Coordinates of C-alpha atoms in Angstrom, one line a residue:
X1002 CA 0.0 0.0 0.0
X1003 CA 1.1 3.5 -1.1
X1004 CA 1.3 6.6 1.5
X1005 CA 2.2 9.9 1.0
X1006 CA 3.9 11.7 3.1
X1007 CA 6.1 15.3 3.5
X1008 CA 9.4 15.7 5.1
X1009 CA 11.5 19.2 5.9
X1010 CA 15.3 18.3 5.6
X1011 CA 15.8 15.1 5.4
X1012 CA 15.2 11.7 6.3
X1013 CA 17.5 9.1 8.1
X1014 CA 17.8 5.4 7.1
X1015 CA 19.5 3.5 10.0
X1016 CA 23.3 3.2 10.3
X1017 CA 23.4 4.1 6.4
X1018 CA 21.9 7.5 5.4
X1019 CA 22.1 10.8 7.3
X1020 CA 21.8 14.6 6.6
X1021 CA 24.3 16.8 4.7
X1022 CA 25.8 19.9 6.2
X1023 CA 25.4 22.7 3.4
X1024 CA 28.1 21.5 0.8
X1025 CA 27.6 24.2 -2.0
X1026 CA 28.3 27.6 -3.2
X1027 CA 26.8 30.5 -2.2
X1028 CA 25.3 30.6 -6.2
X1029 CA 24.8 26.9 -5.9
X1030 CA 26.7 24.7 -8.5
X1031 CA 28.6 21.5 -8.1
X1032 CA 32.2 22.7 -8.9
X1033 CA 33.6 22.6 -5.1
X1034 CA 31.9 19.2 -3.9
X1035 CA 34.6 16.5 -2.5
X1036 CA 34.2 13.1 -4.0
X1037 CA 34.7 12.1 -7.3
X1038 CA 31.7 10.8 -10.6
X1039 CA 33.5 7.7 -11.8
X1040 CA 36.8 6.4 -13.0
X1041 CA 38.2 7.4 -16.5
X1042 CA 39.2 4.2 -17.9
X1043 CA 37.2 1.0 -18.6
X1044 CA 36.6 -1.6 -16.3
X1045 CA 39.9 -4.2 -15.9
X1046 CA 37.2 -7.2 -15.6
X1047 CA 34.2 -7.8 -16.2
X1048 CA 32.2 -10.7 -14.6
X1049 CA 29.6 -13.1 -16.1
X1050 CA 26.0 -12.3 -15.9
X1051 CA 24.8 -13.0 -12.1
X1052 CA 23.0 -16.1 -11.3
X1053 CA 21.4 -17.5 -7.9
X1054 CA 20.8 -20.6 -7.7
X1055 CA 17.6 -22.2 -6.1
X1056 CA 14.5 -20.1 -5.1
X1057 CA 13.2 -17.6 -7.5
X1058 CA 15.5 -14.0 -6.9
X1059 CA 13.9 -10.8 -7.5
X1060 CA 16.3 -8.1 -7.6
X1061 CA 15.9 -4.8 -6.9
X1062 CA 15.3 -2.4 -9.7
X1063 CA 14.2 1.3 -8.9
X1064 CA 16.2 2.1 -11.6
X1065 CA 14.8 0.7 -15.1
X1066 CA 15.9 3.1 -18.0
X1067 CA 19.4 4.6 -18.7
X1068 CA 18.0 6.9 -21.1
X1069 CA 16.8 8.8 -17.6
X1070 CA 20.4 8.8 -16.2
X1071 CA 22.9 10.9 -15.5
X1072 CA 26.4 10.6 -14.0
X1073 CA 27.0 13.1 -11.2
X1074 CA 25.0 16.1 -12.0
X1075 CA 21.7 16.5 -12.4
X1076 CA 19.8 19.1 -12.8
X1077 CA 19.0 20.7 -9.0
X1078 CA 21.4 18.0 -7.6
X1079 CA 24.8 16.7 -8.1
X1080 CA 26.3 13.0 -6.7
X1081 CA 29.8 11.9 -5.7
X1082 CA 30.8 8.8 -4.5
X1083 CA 34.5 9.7 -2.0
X1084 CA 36.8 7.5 -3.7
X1085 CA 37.3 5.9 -6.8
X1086 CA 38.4 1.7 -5.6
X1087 CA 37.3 0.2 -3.2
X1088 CA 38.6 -2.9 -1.1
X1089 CA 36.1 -5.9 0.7
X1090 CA 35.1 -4.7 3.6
X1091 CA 35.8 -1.4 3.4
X1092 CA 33.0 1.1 3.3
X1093 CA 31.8 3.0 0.3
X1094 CA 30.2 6.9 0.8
X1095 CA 28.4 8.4 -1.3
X1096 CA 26.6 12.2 -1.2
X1097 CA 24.0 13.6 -3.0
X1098 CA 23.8 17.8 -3.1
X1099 CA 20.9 20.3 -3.6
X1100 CA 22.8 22.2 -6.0
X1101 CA 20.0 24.7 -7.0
X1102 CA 19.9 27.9 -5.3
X1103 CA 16.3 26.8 -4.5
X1104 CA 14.8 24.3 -2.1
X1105 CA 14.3 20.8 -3.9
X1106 CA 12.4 17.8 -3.4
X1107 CA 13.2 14.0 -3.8
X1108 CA 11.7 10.8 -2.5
X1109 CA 13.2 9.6 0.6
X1110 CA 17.1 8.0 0.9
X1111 CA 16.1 4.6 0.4
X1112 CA 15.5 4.8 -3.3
X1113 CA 18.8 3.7 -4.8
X1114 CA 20.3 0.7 -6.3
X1115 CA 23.7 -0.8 -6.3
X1116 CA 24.7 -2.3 -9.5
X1117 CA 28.0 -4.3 -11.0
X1118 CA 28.8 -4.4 -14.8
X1119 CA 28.9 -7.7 -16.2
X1120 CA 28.5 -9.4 -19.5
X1121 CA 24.8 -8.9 -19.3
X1122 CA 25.1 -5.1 -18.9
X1123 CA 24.3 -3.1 -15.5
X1124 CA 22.6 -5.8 -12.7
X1125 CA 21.5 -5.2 -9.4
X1126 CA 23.4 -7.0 -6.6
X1127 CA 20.4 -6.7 -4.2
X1128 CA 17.5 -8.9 -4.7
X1129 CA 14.2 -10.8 -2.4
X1130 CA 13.2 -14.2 -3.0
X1131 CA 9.7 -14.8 -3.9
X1132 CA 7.9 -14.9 -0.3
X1133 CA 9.6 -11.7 0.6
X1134 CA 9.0 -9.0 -1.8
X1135 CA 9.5 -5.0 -1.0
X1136 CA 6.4 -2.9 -0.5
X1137 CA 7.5 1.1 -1.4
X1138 CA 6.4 4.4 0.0
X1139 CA 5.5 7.4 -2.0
X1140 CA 7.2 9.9 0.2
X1141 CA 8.4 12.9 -0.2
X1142 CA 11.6 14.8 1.5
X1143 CA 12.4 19.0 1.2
X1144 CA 16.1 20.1 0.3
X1145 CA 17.4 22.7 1.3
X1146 CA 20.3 24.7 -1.1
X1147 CA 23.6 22.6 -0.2
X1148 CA 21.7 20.2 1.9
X1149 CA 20.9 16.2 1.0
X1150 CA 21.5 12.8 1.7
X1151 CA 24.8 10.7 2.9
X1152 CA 24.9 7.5 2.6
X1153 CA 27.5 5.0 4.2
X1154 CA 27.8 1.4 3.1
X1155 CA 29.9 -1.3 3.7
X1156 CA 31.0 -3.5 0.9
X1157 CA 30.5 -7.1 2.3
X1158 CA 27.0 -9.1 1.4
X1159 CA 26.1 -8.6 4.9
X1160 CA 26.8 -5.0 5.2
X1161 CA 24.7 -4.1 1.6
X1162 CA 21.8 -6.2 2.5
X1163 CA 21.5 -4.4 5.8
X1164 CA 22.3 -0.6 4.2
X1165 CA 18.4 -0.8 3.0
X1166 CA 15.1 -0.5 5.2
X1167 CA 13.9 -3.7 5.4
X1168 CA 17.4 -5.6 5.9
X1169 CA 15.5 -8.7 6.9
X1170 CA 14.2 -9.1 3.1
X1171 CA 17.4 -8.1 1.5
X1172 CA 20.0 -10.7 0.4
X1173 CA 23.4 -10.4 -1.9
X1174 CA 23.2 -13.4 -4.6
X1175 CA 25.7 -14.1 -6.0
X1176 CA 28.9 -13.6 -3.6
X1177 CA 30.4 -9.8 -4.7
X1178 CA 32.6 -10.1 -7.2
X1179 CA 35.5 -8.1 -8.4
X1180 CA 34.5 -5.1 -10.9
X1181 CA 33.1 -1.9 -12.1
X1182 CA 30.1 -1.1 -9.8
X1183 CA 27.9 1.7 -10.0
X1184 CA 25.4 3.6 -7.3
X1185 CA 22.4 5.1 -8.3
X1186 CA 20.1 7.4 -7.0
X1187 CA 16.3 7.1 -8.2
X1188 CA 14.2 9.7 -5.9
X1189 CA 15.0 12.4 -8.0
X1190 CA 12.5 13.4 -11.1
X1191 CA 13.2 14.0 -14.1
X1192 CA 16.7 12.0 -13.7
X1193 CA 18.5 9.1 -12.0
X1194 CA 21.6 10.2 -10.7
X1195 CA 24.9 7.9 -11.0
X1196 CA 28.5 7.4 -9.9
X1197 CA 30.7 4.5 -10.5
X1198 CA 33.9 3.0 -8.8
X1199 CA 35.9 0.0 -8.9
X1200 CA 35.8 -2.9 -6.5
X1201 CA 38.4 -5.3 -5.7
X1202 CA 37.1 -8.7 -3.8

């Protein structure tokens, strides 16, 4: 079931998302954010398509159209992710910026995907099995200039299953594997926002 809601600021997901401290210009404008958009070479590997084996595993797909997507700025908001490799186990952050000069709106942090490139194209690491599927919210959350989301995720299956809301319906499958990955935030209309790194398992 579907509820709509309003939120000043910003919303919290536990342990993974939090509030920005004002991280633009005084004109707005994305130019002095820290972090990087994605690295500028190719990825060195590139796994096979991922496959679970046994029950039926739906993964999560907010994001469903590249033709929608955009790599770090968008148009009121920008998105970094602080470093461009990443190790197993250590933790990934990644900040999204009202870059307008005006206040902004999004849904609320929990709208984003996680997403390795493999032979099949972009796929979503996260996924339910058939008896535990995701119910959404339509929500809405109020940006203030230079304010937005943080998020903070660790890069182990146990530590991205548990960076969403409903942890307990969440699984990795298959293991992580070594690669290009991408995060991508899908609260924001009319674009997806996207930045990339590299992982090393």
């Amino acid at each position: 079931m579907n509820r709509r809601a309003f939120f000043v600021g910003c919303t919290l997901s536990v342990g993974v998302a939090g509030c920005l401290d004002d991280l633009s210009d005084d004109e707005g404008g994305s130019d002095e954010l820290p972090g990087d958009i994605r690295p500028d070479d190719d990825p060195e590997n590139v796994p096979a398509e991922l496959h679970c084996e046994g029950e039926e595993f739906d993964r999560i797909q907010y994001q469903d159209d590249d033709d929608e997507l955009v790599y770090g700025d968008a148009d009121a908001f920008a998105l970094r992710v602080m470093d461009l490799s990443y190790d197993y186990g250590e933790s990934a952050t990644f900040e999204l910026v009202n870059t307008s000069s005006e206040e902004q709106l999004t849904s609320t942090s929990t709208r984003w995907n996680l997403q390795l490139y493999t032979e099949n194209g972009w796929e979503e690491v996260r996924g339910t099995t058939e008896d535990r599927r995701l119910e959404h919210t339509d929500e809405e959350v109020s940006h203030e200039p230079g304010d937005g989301f943080s998020w903070t995720i660790e890069l182990t299956e146990d530590g991205i299953s548990e960076a969403g809301p409903v942890s307990d319906s969440v699984a990795v499958c298959p293991e992580l594997r070594a690669g290009r990955f991408r995060f991508i935030y899908t609260g924001y209309a009319p674009e997806d926002v996207a930045v990339q790194f590299d992982f090393e398992r």
